[in-house]
């Protein structure tokens, strides 16, 4: 049972400039460059996976960036801005209060997703967009191997 409660930041404020509006419109939900880089690195290691799916036993509205079904590993590639990276997080100067509520809600939803996936038997791995994809892929490949060995014993 989830204790997650949506934080409504209020109506979306208008973009402060045409350039900002263009950047926000172009921001995709999937297939970001960090995601593609990690997927390529995982594929080079012989790992096969599903992309942008809802794992069985979880909220269908929440989607995992990379799902390694056999090992039951759910990988998220988190953007530093949207997921409030402890190294690179910053609030925009304009509409600061709105953005603070919005980003707090995103992080809260992520923690709820982590708990839901864990309860359903998935190992959650979060990779920051600034992480080296080769290092992250090595870490994930190691976890896959550990889970395979553990499952056999």
PDB file of C-alpha atoms in Angstrom:
ATOM      1  CA  UNK A   1       0.000   0.000   0.000  1.00  0.00           C
ATOM      2  CA  UNK A   2       1.417   3.324  -1.098  1.00  0.00           C
ATOM      3  CA  UNK A   3       1.694   6.353   1.164  1.00  0.00           C
ATOM      4  CA  UNK A   4       2.581   8.585  -1.767  1.00  0.00           C
ATOM      5  CA  UNK A   5       0.631  11.783  -2.036  1.00  0.00           C
ATOM      6  CA  UNK A   6       0.851  13.959  -5.131  1.00  0.00           C
ATOM      7  CA  UNK A   7       2.168  17.472  -4.553  1.00  0.00           C
ATOM      8  CA  UNK A   8       0.302  19.918  -6.764  1.00  0.00           C
ATOM      9  CA  UNK A   9       2.653  22.774  -7.592  1.00  0.00           C
ATOM     10  CA  UNK A  10      -0.242  24.746  -9.085  1.00  0.00           C
ATOM     11  CA  UNK A  11      -0.703  25.913 -12.654  1.00  0.00           C
ATOM     12  CA  UNK A  12       2.403  25.784 -14.805  1.00  0.00           C
ATOM     13  CA  UNK A  13       3.837  29.289 -15.096  1.00  0.00           C
ATOM     14  CA  UNK A  14       4.524  30.606 -18.580  1.00  0.00           C
ATOM     15  CA  UNK A  15       8.059  30.258 -19.926  1.00  0.00           C
ATOM     16  CA  UNK A  16      10.232  33.283 -19.212  1.00  0.00           C
ATOM     17  CA  UNK A  17      11.534  33.460 -22.791  1.00  0.00           C
ATOM     18  CA  UNK A  18      11.026  31.844 -26.193  1.00  0.00           C
ATOM     19  CA  UNK A  19      14.369  30.055 -25.737  1.00  0.00           C
ATOM     20  CA  UNK A  20      13.218  28.544 -22.431  1.00  0.00           C
ATOM     21  CA  UNK A  21       9.931  27.462 -24.012  1.00  0.00           C
ATOM     22  CA  UNK A  22      11.832  25.748 -26.839  1.00  0.00           C
ATOM     23  CA  UNK A  23      14.117  23.863 -24.424  1.00  0.00           C
ATOM     24  CA  UNK A  24      11.168  22.698 -22.327  1.00  0.00           C
ATOM     25  CA  UNK A  25       9.231  21.538 -25.410  1.00  0.00           C
ATOM     26  CA  UNK A  26      12.211  19.538 -26.667  1.00  0.00           C
ATOM     27  CA  UNK A  27      12.795  17.779 -23.346  1.00  0.00           C
ATOM     28  CA  UNK A  28      11.772  14.196 -24.001  1.00  0.00           C
ATOM     29  CA  UNK A  29      10.574  11.578 -21.566  1.00  0.00           C
ATOM     30  CA  UNK A  30      12.617   8.760 -23.030  1.00  0.00           C
ATOM     31  CA  UNK A  31      15.594   8.103 -25.299  1.00  0.00           C
ATOM     32  CA  UNK A  32      17.671  10.885 -23.781  1.00  0.00           C
ATOM     33  CA  UNK A  33      21.359  10.884 -24.655  1.00  0.00           C
ATOM     34  CA  UNK A  34      22.431   9.570 -21.206  1.00  0.00           C
ATOM     35  CA  UNK A  35      19.839   6.781 -21.523  1.00  0.00           C
ATOM     36  CA  UNK A  36      20.996   5.833 -25.021  1.00  0.00           C
ATOM     37  CA  UNK A  37      24.635   5.819 -23.899  1.00  0.00           C
ATOM     38  CA  UNK A  38      23.872   3.500 -20.984  1.00  0.00           C
ATOM     39  CA  UNK A  39      21.755   1.195 -23.151  1.00  0.00           C
ATOM     40  CA  UNK A  40      24.571   0.907 -25.703  1.00  0.00           C
ATOM     41  CA  UNK A  41      27.061   0.134 -22.917  1.00  0.00           C
ATOM     42  CA  UNK A  42      24.759  -2.541 -21.458  1.00  0.00           C
ATOM     43  CA  UNK A  43      24.195  -4.058 -24.884  1.00  0.00           C
ATOM     44  CA  UNK A  44      27.964  -4.260 -25.488  1.00  0.00           C
ATOM     45  CA  UNK A  45      28.155  -6.333 -22.293  1.00  0.00           C
ATOM     46  CA  UNK A  46      25.673  -8.813 -23.736  1.00  0.00           C
ATOM     47  CA  UNK A  47      22.756  -7.656 -21.613  1.00  0.00           C
ATOM     48  CA  UNK A  48      19.300  -7.554 -23.159  1.00  0.00           C
ATOM     49  CA  UNK A  49      16.523  -5.468 -21.731  1.00  0.00           C
ATOM     50  CA  UNK A  50      13.178  -3.780 -22.256  1.00  0.00           C
ATOM     51  CA  UNK A  51      12.859  -0.017 -22.558  1.00  0.00           C
ATOM     52  CA  UNK A  52      10.242   2.333 -21.064  1.00  0.00           C
ATOM     53  CA  UNK A  53       7.978  -0.313 -19.528  1.00  0.00           C
ATOM     54  CA  UNK A  54       5.887  -0.841 -16.416  1.00  0.00           C
ATOM     55  CA  UNK A  55       7.072  -3.955 -14.548  1.00  0.00           C
ATOM     56  CA  UNK A  56       4.484  -6.531 -13.609  1.00  0.00           C
ATOM     57  CA  UNK A  57       3.129  -6.031 -10.103  1.00  0.00           C
ATOM     58  CA  UNK A  58       3.588  -2.251 -10.060  1.00  0.00           C
ATOM     59  CA  UNK A  59       1.679   0.926 -10.893  1.00  0.00           C
ATOM     60  CA  UNK A  60       1.094   0.870 -14.661  1.00  0.00           C
ATOM     61  CA  UNK A  61       1.465   4.653 -14.876  1.00  0.00           C
ATOM     62  CA  UNK A  62       5.060   4.497 -13.646  1.00  0.00           C
ATOM     63  CA  UNK A  63       7.598   3.371 -16.189  1.00  0.00           C
ATOM     64  CA  UNK A  64      11.149   2.077 -15.875  1.00  0.00           C
ATOM     65  CA  UNK A  65      13.821   3.353 -18.275  1.00  0.00           C
ATOM     66  CA  UNK A  66      15.609  -0.003 -18.598  1.00  0.00           C
ATOM     67  CA  UNK A  67      14.221  -3.308 -17.342  1.00  0.00           C
ATOM     68  CA  UNK A  68      16.377  -6.431 -17.030  1.00  0.00           C
ATOM     69  CA  UNK A  69      13.609  -8.989 -16.558  1.00  0.00           C
ATOM     70  CA  UNK A  70      15.589 -12.131 -15.792  1.00  0.00           C
ATOM     71  CA  UNK A  71      17.641 -10.460 -13.079  1.00  0.00           C
ATOM     72  CA  UNK A  72      14.602  -8.420 -11.940  1.00  0.00           C
ATOM     73  CA  UNK A  73      16.518  -5.151 -12.085  1.00  0.00           C
ATOM     74  CA  UNK A  74      14.796  -1.833 -12.802  1.00  0.00           C
ATOM     75  CA  UNK A  75      17.157   0.907 -13.983  1.00  0.00           C
ATOM     76  CA  UNK A  76      16.336   4.611 -14.019  1.00  0.00           C
ATOM     77  CA  UNK A  77      18.554   7.172 -15.722  1.00  0.00           C
ATOM     78  CA  UNK A  78      17.877  10.308 -13.718  1.00  0.00           C
ATOM     79  CA  UNK A  79      18.394  13.793 -15.100  1.00  0.00           C
ATOM     80  CA  UNK A  80      20.219  16.097 -12.709  1.00  0.00           C
ATOM     81  CA  UNK A  81      17.674  18.916 -12.972  1.00  0.00           C
ATOM     82  CA  UNK A  82      14.438  16.942 -12.853  1.00  0.00           C
ATOM     83  CA  UNK A  83      15.556  14.536 -10.130  1.00  0.00           C
ATOM     84  CA  UNK A  84      17.337  17.123  -7.947  1.00  0.00           C
ATOM     85  CA  UNK A  85      20.856  15.701  -8.167  1.00  0.00           C
ATOM     86  CA  UNK A  86      22.797  16.372  -4.952  1.00  0.00           C
ATOM     87  CA  UNK A  87      25.791  17.505  -7.056  1.00  0.00           C
ATOM     88  CA  UNK A  88      24.118  19.548  -9.797  1.00  0.00           C
ATOM     89  CA  UNK A  89      20.671  20.486  -8.481  1.00  0.00           C
ATOM     90  CA  UNK A  90      19.613  24.089  -8.845  1.00  0.00           C
ATOM     91  CA  UNK A  91      16.354  25.935  -8.836  1.00  0.00           C
ATOM     92  CA  UNK A  92      15.552  28.320 -11.665  1.00  0.00           C
ATOM     93  CA  UNK A  93      15.574  31.975 -10.643  1.00  0.00           C
ATOM     94  CA  UNK A  94      12.145  32.576 -12.130  1.00  0.00           C
ATOM     95  CA  UNK A  95       9.102  30.969 -10.511  1.00  0.00           C
ATOM     96  CA  UNK A  96      11.349  29.549  -7.793  1.00  0.00           C
ATOM     97  CA  UNK A  97       8.543  28.505  -5.407  1.00  0.00           C
ATOM     98  CA  UNK A  98       6.659  26.678  -8.155  1.00  0.00           C
ATOM     99  CA  UNK A  99       9.797  24.823  -9.253  1.00  0.00           C
ATOM    100  CA  UNK A 100      10.659  23.878  -5.684  1.00  0.00           C
ATOM    101  CA  UNK A 101       7.217  22.288  -5.185  1.00  0.00           C
ATOM    102  CA  UNK A 102       7.344  20.637  -8.612  1.00  0.00           C
ATOM    103  CA  UNK A 103      10.789  19.068  -8.123  1.00  0.00           C
ATOM    104  CA  UNK A 104       9.998  18.025  -4.545  1.00  0.00           C
ATOM    105  CA  UNK A 105       6.967  16.172  -5.904  1.00  0.00           C
ATOM    106  CA  UNK A 106       9.066  14.436  -8.567  1.00  0.00           C
ATOM    107  CA  UNK A 107      11.567  13.215  -5.977  1.00  0.00           C
ATOM    108  CA  UNK A 108       8.786  12.056  -3.649  1.00  0.00           C
ATOM    109  CA  UNK A 109       7.157  10.103  -6.499  1.00  0.00           C
ATOM    110  CA  UNK A 110      10.532   8.520  -7.330  1.00  0.00           C
ATOM    111  CA  UNK A 111      10.988   7.296  -3.745  1.00  0.00           C
ATOM    112  CA  UNK A 112       7.481   5.837  -3.844  1.00  0.00           C
ATOM    113  CA  UNK A 113       8.290   4.081  -7.139  1.00  0.00           C
ATOM    114  CA  UNK A 114      11.464   2.670  -5.577  1.00  0.00           C
ATOM    115  CA  UNK A 115       9.486   1.299  -2.625  1.00  0.00           C
ATOM    116  CA  UNK A 116       6.785  -0.160  -4.875  1.00  0.00           C
ATOM    117  CA  UNK A 117       9.316  -1.881  -7.139  1.00  0.00           C
ATOM    118  CA  UNK A 118      11.278  -3.231  -4.188  1.00  0.00           C
ATOM    119  CA  UNK A 119       8.102  -4.611  -2.622  1.00  0.00           C
ATOM    120  CA  UNK A 120       7.348  -6.361  -5.937  1.00  0.00           C
ATOM    121  CA  UNK A 121      10.783  -8.054  -5.892  1.00  0.00           C
ATOM    122  CA  UNK A 122      12.723  -5.718  -8.197  1.00  0.00           C
ATOM    123  CA  UNK A 123      16.170  -4.297  -7.482  1.00  0.00           C
ATOM    124  CA  UNK A 124      16.099  -0.582  -8.240  1.00  0.00           C
ATOM    125  CA  UNK A 125      19.230   1.005  -9.711  1.00  0.00           C
ATOM    126  CA  UNK A 126      19.397   4.753 -10.285  1.00  0.00           C
ATOM    127  CA  UNK A 127      22.060   6.208 -12.542  1.00  0.00           C
ATOM    128  CA  UNK A 128      22.626   9.984 -12.715  1.00  0.00           C
ATOM    129  CA  UNK A 129      22.923  11.489 -16.167  1.00  0.00           C
ATOM    130  CA  UNK A 130      26.413  12.778 -15.285  1.00  0.00           C
ATOM    131  CA  UNK A 131      27.734   9.290 -14.435  1.00  0.00           C
ATOM    132  CA  UNK A 132      30.077   7.569 -16.853  1.00  0.00           C
ATOM    133  CA  UNK A 133      27.848   5.097 -18.748  1.00  0.00           C
ATOM    134  CA  UNK A 134      30.641   2.507 -18.943  1.00  0.00           C
ATOM    135  CA  UNK A 135      31.119   2.546 -15.168  1.00  0.00           C
ATOM    136  CA  UNK A 136      27.355   2.393 -14.607  1.00  0.00           C
ATOM    137  CA  UNK A 137      27.033  -0.489 -17.096  1.00  0.00           C
ATOM    138  CA  UNK A 138      29.810  -2.383 -15.299  1.00  0.00           C
ATOM    139  CA  UNK A 139      27.988  -1.880 -11.994  1.00  0.00           C
ATOM    140  CA  UNK A 140      24.705  -3.119 -13.473  1.00  0.00           C
ATOM    141  CA  UNK A 141      26.364  -6.105 -15.201  1.00  0.00           C
ATOM    142  CA  UNK A 142      27.909  -7.059 -11.853  1.00  0.00           C
ATOM    143  CA  UNK A 143      24.488  -6.873 -10.172  1.00  0.00           C
ATOM    144  CA  UNK A 144      22.958  -9.034 -12.916  1.00  0.00           C
ATOM    145  CA  UNK A 145      25.681 -11.649 -12.370  1.00  0.00           C
ATOM    146  CA  UNK A 146      25.214 -11.552  -8.579  1.00  0.00           C
ATOM    147  CA  UNK A 147      21.467 -12.023  -8.901  1.00  0.00           C
ATOM    148  CA  UNK A 148      21.908 -14.935 -11.313  1.00  0.00           C
ATOM    149  CA  UNK A 149      24.294 -16.682  -8.915  1.00  0.00           C
ATOM    150  CA  UNK A 150      22.027 -15.969  -5.942  1.00  0.00           C
ATOM    151  CA  UNK A 151      18.971 -17.280  -7.819  1.00  0.00           C
ATOM    152  CA  UNK A 152      20.726 -20.577  -8.607  1.00  0.00           C
ATOM    153  CA  UNK A 153      21.684 -21.207  -4.994  1.00  0.00           C
TER     154      UNK A 153
END
